[in-house]
GROMACS .gro file of C-alpha atoms in nm:
model
  321
    1UNK     CA    1  -0.008   0.007  -0.018
    2UNK     CA    2   0.126   0.331  -0.109
    3UNK     CA    3   0.242   0.559   0.182
    4UNK     CA    4   0.205   0.957   0.130
    5UNK     CA    5   0.485   1.215   0.297
    6UNK     CA    6   0.214   1.393   0.583
    7UNK     CA    7   0.470   1.555   0.793
    8UNK     CA    8   0.881   1.697   0.825
    9UNK     CA    9   1.077   1.770   1.090
   10UNK     CA   10   1.440   1.907   1.096
   11UNK     CA   11   1.728   1.738   1.260
   12UNK     CA   12   1.881   1.928   1.515
   13UNK     CA   13   2.293   1.930   1.520
   14UNK     CA   14   2.492   2.096   1.819
   15UNK     CA   15   2.792   2.220   1.915
   16UNK     CA   16   2.930   2.232   2.214
   17UNK     CA   17   3.272   2.354   2.331
   18UNK     CA   18   3.497   2.485   2.620
   19UNK     CA   19   3.529   2.867   2.663
   20UNK     CA   20   3.939   2.851   2.661
   21UNK     CA   21   3.926   2.753   2.277
   22UNK     CA   22   3.929   2.896   1.968
   23UNK     CA   23   3.626   2.759   1.830
   24UNK     CA   24   3.419   3.017   2.127
   25UNK     CA   25   3.691   3.263   1.991
   26UNK     CA   26   3.494   3.226   1.621
   27UNK     CA   27   3.142   3.211   1.779
   28UNK     CA   28   3.213   3.524   1.962
   29UNK     CA   29   3.377   3.695   1.603
   30UNK     CA   30   3.095   3.594   1.439
   31UNK     CA   31   2.864   3.711   1.686
   32UNK     CA   32   3.065   3.994   1.630
   33UNK     CA   33   2.994   4.021   1.297
   34UNK     CA   34   2.631   3.956   1.277
   35UNK     CA   35   2.603   4.232   1.535
   36UNK     CA   36   2.845   4.557   1.415
   37UNK     CA   37   2.854   4.442   1.029
   38UNK     CA   38   2.452   4.578   0.966
   39UNK     CA   39   2.523   4.821   1.082
   40UNK     CA   40   2.848   4.937   0.936
   41UNK     CA   41   2.664   4.847   0.577
   42UNK     CA   42   2.354   5.052   0.672
   43UNK     CA   43   2.635   5.344   0.777
   44UNK     CA   44   2.791   5.342   0.506
   45UNK     CA   45   2.425   5.500   0.290
   46UNK     CA   46   2.225   5.815   0.498
   47UNK     CA   47   2.167   5.601   0.833
   48UNK     CA   48   2.051   5.889   0.951
   49UNK     CA   49   1.704   6.073   0.801
   50UNK     CA   50   1.779   6.407   0.791
   51UNK     CA   51   1.519   6.498   0.600
   52UNK     CA   52   1.216   6.361   0.436
   53UNK     CA   53   0.879   6.442   0.190
   54UNK     CA   54   0.544   6.354   0.195
   55UNK     CA   55   0.253   6.509  -0.004
   56UNK     CA   56  -0.029   6.723   0.051
   57UNK     CA   57  -0.266   6.995  -0.075
   58UNK     CA   58  -0.145   7.368   0.052
   59UNK     CA   59  -0.500   7.504   0.187
   60UNK     CA   60  -0.519   7.870   0.029
   61UNK     CA   61  -0.682   8.105   0.065
   62UNK     CA   62  -0.768   8.494  -0.125
   63UNK     CA   63  -0.785   8.742   0.172
   64UNK     CA   64  -0.943   8.959  -0.097
   65UNK     CA   65  -0.571   9.189  -0.139
   66UNK     CA   66  -0.472   9.245  -0.441
   67UNK     CA   67  -0.230   9.532  -0.609
   68UNK     CA   68  -0.274   9.550  -0.949
   69UNK     CA   69   0.005   9.841  -1.134
   70UNK     CA   70  -0.011   9.851  -1.518
   71UNK     CA   71   0.190  10.111  -1.720
   72UNK     CA   72   0.100  10.215  -2.074
   73UNK     CA   73   0.334  10.330  -2.409
   74UNK     CA   74   0.290  10.686  -2.274
   75UNK     CA   75   0.412  10.828  -2.074
   76UNK     CA   76   0.112  10.998  -1.842
   77UNK     CA   77  -0.081  10.588  -1.939
   78UNK     CA   78   0.073  10.510  -1.536
   79UNK     CA   79  -0.261  10.282  -1.350
   80UNK     CA   80  -0.271  10.159  -0.936
   81UNK     CA   81  -0.538  10.027  -0.773
   82UNK     CA   82  -0.581   9.840  -0.468
   83UNK     CA   83  -0.749   9.677  -0.212
   84UNK     CA   84  -0.575   9.824   0.059
   85UNK     CA   85  -0.758  10.255   0.104
   86UNK     CA   86  -0.520  10.298   0.277
   87UNK     CA   87  -0.334  10.325  -0.019
   88UNK     CA   88  -0.580  10.416  -0.263
   89UNK     CA   89  -0.520  10.749  -0.168
   90UNK     CA   90  -0.146  10.824  -0.129
   91UNK     CA   91  -0.160  10.691  -0.465
   92UNK     CA   92  -0.450  10.913  -0.553
   93UNK     CA   93  -0.315  11.065  -0.808
   94UNK     CA   94  -0.251  10.678  -1.076
   95UNK     CA   95  -0.537  10.565  -0.895
   96UNK     CA   96  -0.776  10.415  -1.138
   97UNK     CA   97  -1.082  10.189  -0.975
   98UNK     CA   98  -1.081   9.803  -1.106
   99UNK     CA   99  -1.325   9.613  -1.066
  100UNK     CA  100  -1.246   9.284  -0.927
  101UNK     CA  101  -1.425   8.942  -0.911
  102UNK     CA  102  -1.257   8.563  -0.786
  103UNK     CA  103  -1.447   8.196  -0.796
  104UNK     CA  104  -1.283   7.950  -0.597
  105UNK     CA  105  -1.356   7.572  -0.686
  106UNK     CA  106  -1.278   7.273  -0.500
  107UNK     CA  107  -1.404   7.004  -0.747
  108UNK     CA  108  -1.356   6.742  -0.468
  109UNK     CA  109  -1.530   6.876  -0.191
  110UNK     CA  110  -1.288   6.841   0.053
  111UNK     CA  111  -1.302   7.148   0.171
  112UNK     CA  112  -0.962   7.256   0.031
  113UNK     CA  113  -0.948   7.556  -0.286
  114UNK     CA  114  -0.878   7.306  -0.609
  115UNK     CA  115  -0.798   7.640  -0.807
  116UNK     CA  116  -0.855   8.004  -0.787
  117UNK     CA  117  -1.068   8.202  -1.073
  118UNK     CA  118  -0.948   8.592  -1.078
  119UNK     CA  119  -1.064   8.813  -1.338
  120UNK     CA  120  -1.014   9.214  -1.297
  121UNK     CA  121  -1.180   9.489  -1.520
  122UNK     CA  122  -0.927   9.822  -1.552
  123UNK     CA  123  -1.109  10.088  -1.724
  124UNK     CA  124  -0.926  10.319  -1.970
  125UNK     CA  125  -1.003  10.647  -2.151
  126UNK     CA  126  -1.030  10.627  -2.540
  127UNK     CA  127  -0.657  10.770  -2.532
  128UNK     CA  128  -0.513  10.530  -2.308
  129UNK     CA  129  -0.348  10.149  -2.346
  130UNK     CA  130  -0.161   9.976  -2.117
  131UNK     CA  131   0.103   9.785  -2.197
  132UNK     CA  132   0.206   9.588  -1.873
  133UNK     CA  133   0.063   9.476  -1.660
  134UNK     CA  134   0.128   9.346  -1.293
  135UNK     CA  135  -0.057   9.181  -1.075
  136UNK     CA  136   0.002   9.111  -0.711
  137UNK     CA  137  -0.248   8.862  -0.543
  138UNK     CA  138  -0.225   8.782  -0.146
  139UNK     CA  139  -0.332   8.423   0.041
  140UNK     CA  140  -0.356   8.254   0.358
  141UNK     CA  141  -0.213   7.953   0.348
  142UNK     CA  142  -0.209   7.636   0.545
  143UNK     CA  143  -0.010   7.288   0.549
  144UNK     CA  144  -0.234   7.106   0.773
  145UNK     CA  145  -0.043   6.740   0.793
  146UNK     CA  146   0.266   6.662   0.913
  147UNK     CA  147   0.418   7.054   0.934
  148UNK     CA  148   0.136   7.228   1.044
  149UNK     CA  149   0.215   7.600   0.905
  150UNK     CA  150   0.009   7.919   0.808
  151UNK     CA  151   0.096   8.188   0.694
  152UNK     CA  152   0.018   8.445   0.431
  153UNK     CA  153   0.194   8.420   0.094
  154UNK     CA  154   0.208   8.642  -0.211
  155UNK     CA  155   0.186   8.546  -0.628
  156UNK     CA  156   0.325   8.768  -0.870
  157UNK     CA  157   0.196   8.784  -1.262
  158UNK     CA  158   0.252   8.993  -1.508
  159UNK     CA  159   0.311   9.048  -1.837
  160UNK     CA  160   0.461   9.337  -2.055
  161UNK     CA  161   0.403   9.424  -2.462
  162UNK     CA  162   0.502   9.646  -2.697
  163UNK     CA  163   0.209   9.617  -2.827
  164UNK     CA  164  -0.128   9.831  -2.583
  165UNK     CA  165  -0.311   9.507  -2.527
  166UNK     CA  166  -0.739   9.473  -2.476
  167UNK     CA  167  -0.674   9.163  -2.208
  168UNK     CA  168  -0.497   8.966  -2.076
  169UNK     CA  169  -0.535   8.606  -1.956
  170UNK     CA  170  -0.240   8.321  -1.784
  171UNK     CA  171  -0.325   7.971  -1.695
  172UNK     CA  172  -0.052   7.828  -1.419
  173UNK     CA  173   0.011   7.686  -1.118
  174UNK     CA  174   0.100   7.789  -0.720
  175UNK     CA  175   0.310   7.553  -0.560
  176UNK     CA  176   0.538   7.597  -0.238
  177UNK     CA  177   0.893   7.676  -0.339
  178UNK     CA  178   1.121   7.575   0.022
  179UNK     CA  179   1.464   7.710   0.035
  180UNK     CA  180   1.557   7.502   0.416
  181UNK     CA  181   1.264   7.204   0.533
  182UNK     CA  182   0.977   7.252   0.765
  183UNK     CA  183   0.985   7.095   1.122
  184UNK     CA  184   0.718   6.911   1.249
  185UNK     CA  185   0.576   7.080   1.599
  186UNK     CA  186   0.253   6.935   1.776
  187UNK     CA  187   0.051   7.268   1.691
  188UNK     CA  188   0.017   7.495   1.363
  189UNK     CA  189   0.283   7.766   1.372
  190UNK     CA  190   0.243   8.098   1.216
  191UNK     CA  191   0.528   8.173   1.032
  192UNK     CA  192   0.635   8.583   0.910
  193UNK     CA  193   0.307   8.654   1.142
  194UNK     CA  194   0.518   8.975   1.258
  195UNK     CA  195   0.654   9.018   0.936
  196UNK     CA  196   0.351   9.101   0.669
  197UNK     CA  197   0.425   9.181   0.281
  198UNK     CA  198   0.152   9.417   0.363
  199UNK     CA  199  -0.030   9.475   0.671
  200UNK     CA  200  -0.340   9.770   0.652
  201UNK     CA  201  -0.258   9.923   0.927
  202UNK     CA  202   0.117   9.998   0.900
  203UNK     CA  203   0.058  10.133   0.570
  204UNK     CA  204   0.322  10.485   0.576
  205UNK     CA  205   0.355  10.518   0.216
  206UNK     CA  206   0.352  10.462  -0.148
  207UNK     CA  207   0.612  10.271  -0.148
  208UNK     CA  208   0.422  10.016   0.088
  209UNK     CA  209   0.306   9.928  -0.226
  210UNK     CA  210   0.551   9.906  -0.376
  211UNK     CA  211   0.482   9.607  -0.694
  212UNK     CA  212   0.888   9.558  -0.649
  213UNK     CA  213   0.936   9.570  -0.317
  214UNK     CA  214   0.746   9.358  -0.206
  215UNK     CA  215   0.919   9.109  -0.462
  216UNK     CA  216   1.269   9.182  -0.215
  217UNK     CA  217   1.107   9.092   0.061
  218UNK     CA  218   0.931   8.803  -0.026
  219UNK     CA  219   1.254   8.677  -0.195
  220UNK     CA  220   1.406   8.673   0.212
  221UNK     CA  221   1.177   8.380   0.296
  222UNK     CA  222   1.281   8.030   0.320
  223UNK     CA  223   0.897   7.951   0.299
  224UNK     CA  224   0.642   8.060  -0.032
  225UNK     CA  225   0.433   8.009  -0.279
  226UNK     CA  226   0.533   8.083  -0.638
  227UNK     CA  227   0.304   8.117  -0.911
  228UNK     CA  228   0.410   7.880  -1.187
  229UNK     CA  229   0.232   8.050  -1.505
  230UNK     CA  230   0.188   7.735  -1.794
  231UNK     CA  231   0.069   7.945  -2.103
  232UNK     CA  232  -0.001   8.384  -2.161
  233UNK     CA  233  -0.191   8.525  -2.372
  234UNK     CA  234  -0.240   8.915  -2.488
  235UNK     CA  235  -0.480   8.980  -2.670
  236UNK     CA  236  -0.392   9.330  -2.888
  237UNK     CA  237  -0.654   9.613  -2.842
  238UNK     CA  238  -0.794   9.750  -3.191
  239UNK     CA  239  -0.637   9.929  -3.405
  240UNK     CA  240  -0.831  10.167  -3.465
  241UNK     CA  241  -0.928  10.285  -3.086
  242UNK     CA  242  -0.768  10.182  -2.827
  243UNK     CA  243  -1.034   9.957  -2.589
  244UNK     CA  244  -1.202  10.060  -2.301
  245UNK     CA  245  -1.169   9.773  -1.991
  246UNK     CA  246  -0.894   9.580  -2.005
  247UNK     CA  247  -0.979   9.224  -1.886
  248UNK     CA  248  -0.773   9.026  -1.716
  249UNK     CA  249  -0.799   8.664  -1.635
  250UNK     CA  250  -0.603   8.399  -1.458
  251UNK     CA  251  -0.647   8.067  -1.404
  252UNK     CA  252  -0.442   7.951  -1.039
  253UNK     CA  253  -0.404   7.595  -1.010
  254UNK     CA  254  -0.375   7.426  -0.705
  255UNK     CA  255  -0.194   7.067  -0.693
  256UNK     CA  256  -0.113   6.878  -0.475
  257UNK     CA  257   0.330   6.884  -0.408
  258UNK     CA  258   0.534   6.796  -0.226
  259UNK     CA  259   0.711   6.919   0.147
  260UNK     CA  260   0.996   6.904   0.279
  261UNK     CA  261   1.043   6.853   0.660
  262UNK     CA  262   1.295   6.711   0.949
  263UNK     CA  263   1.119   6.455   1.122
  264UNK     CA  264   1.121   6.303   1.403
  265UNK     CA  265   1.317   6.144   1.642
  266UNK     CA  266   1.113   5.815   1.606
  267UNK     CA  267   1.092   5.832   1.224
  268UNK     CA  268   1.419   5.885   1.220
  269UNK     CA  269   1.460   5.562   1.441
  270UNK     CA  270   1.249   5.335   1.263
  271UNK     CA  271   1.397   5.452   0.995
  272UNK     CA  272   1.777   5.327   1.061
  273UNK     CA  273   1.582   4.999   1.239
  274UNK     CA  274   1.540   4.914   0.890
  275UNK     CA  275   1.785   4.932   0.727
  276UNK     CA  276   1.947   4.774   0.986
  277UNK     CA  277   1.739   4.485   1.045
  278UNK     CA  278   1.706   4.470   0.634
  279UNK     CA  279   2.130   4.404   0.579
  280UNK     CA  280   2.130   4.141   0.991
  281UNK     CA  281   1.841   3.926   0.756
  282UNK     CA  282   2.136   3.891   0.487
  283UNK     CA  283   2.409   3.889   0.683
  284UNK     CA  284   2.274   3.636   0.924
  285UNK     CA  285   2.233   3.427   0.605
  286UNK     CA  286   2.572   3.397   0.481
  287UNK     CA  287   2.669   3.376   0.873
  288UNK     CA  288   2.462   3.092   0.941
  289UNK     CA  289   2.665   2.904   0.616
  290UNK     CA  290   2.997   2.996   0.705
  291UNK     CA  291   2.914   2.863   1.033
  292UNK     CA  292   2.701   2.538   0.957
  293UNK     CA  293   3.063   2.497   0.695
  294UNK     CA  294   3.310   2.532   0.882
  295UNK     CA  295   3.140   2.366   1.251
  296UNK     CA  296   3.029   2.053   1.022
  297UNK     CA  297   3.342   2.044   0.854
  298UNK     CA  298   3.534   2.016   1.212
  299UNK     CA  299   3.809   2.326   1.064
  300UNK     CA  300   3.765   2.450   1.420
  301UNK     CA  301   3.707   2.160   1.730
  302UNK     CA  302   3.371   2.150   1.831
  303UNK     CA  303   3.176   1.869   2.061
  304UNK     CA  304   2.888   1.794   1.733
  305UNK     CA  305   2.564   1.655   1.917
  306UNK     CA  306   2.354   1.483   1.681
  307UNK     CA  307   1.916   1.467   1.814
  308UNK     CA  308   1.753   1.087   1.706
  309UNK     CA  309   1.465   0.897   1.799
  310UNK     CA  310   1.529   0.681   2.137
  311UNK     CA  311   1.376   0.428   2.232
  312UNK     CA  312   1.074   0.611   2.454
  313UNK     CA  313   0.854   0.846   2.241
  314UNK     CA  314   0.903   1.204   2.363
  315UNK     CA  315   1.268   1.164   2.446
  316UNK     CA  316   1.519   1.272   2.222
  317UNK     CA  317   1.873   1.096   2.276
  318UNK     CA  318   2.229   1.217   2.104
  319UNK     CA  319   2.476   1.044   1.958
  320UNK     CA  320   2.818   1.170   1.936
  321UNK     CA  321   3.054   1.153   1.702
   0.00000   0.00000   0.00000
């Protein structure tokens, strides 16, 4: 009658040697290699995690604060508008009241805007035109996952043409620009709270609304939002007569982006342990083969005992070789 294998278990060989012997010294060396070699192999790379990244879509909320500066072919064609009344008073000689419309879109209904559309209409007289247009748009930006940050952010959208235009259309992404990784703390950190780029209650002169001066302050920050334009289209004004309204339209998309941060101590230790353990398994596998060969062939002298099945069930006997 044919039989089938139901179960199998290996026979264990045990090797013994005195403490004061070459075999025990070899055992100590292999243990030291097993513990230390994985560390040295792992440490040759980035063993301690200094920075890490994750993906997040920042929450950018329009603050209903903006600055518009435009100029035309004539020296007198200088136009200024701001949502800050005091700046408008200080620039009354070039003030041009504009119509501003904004729409935020949340496509996935997660309470974080996915895109933002801004429309600005600049009224013009019959003899006026615009060849250069610049706008600063202010947002309140918030990171809500690992690096919890709240800050004021500004994006700049501009275009310069040799021909007077009837409008400008721009489309692009609002992305995060980091010079340094962000720390991870328990609560929210309000960055640059005491150094706002444009504070409505601290305007003392017309230079406070100068776009170039604000951009210079912005460039000194470690963390900012930047507008990266995909494409822009300048609509030339009709040759017969200049347009009565200059229309500016911007479609700003807010994608999910990488955020670089400083990992916590737990994260650093966990990453180091994973690297060490992965090398430990590899080194342990090869050391097991080496030790099996050395001890089995008695390259170093040991006493080998092999487990065998005796006459009494459940009580192992040992046979000396």
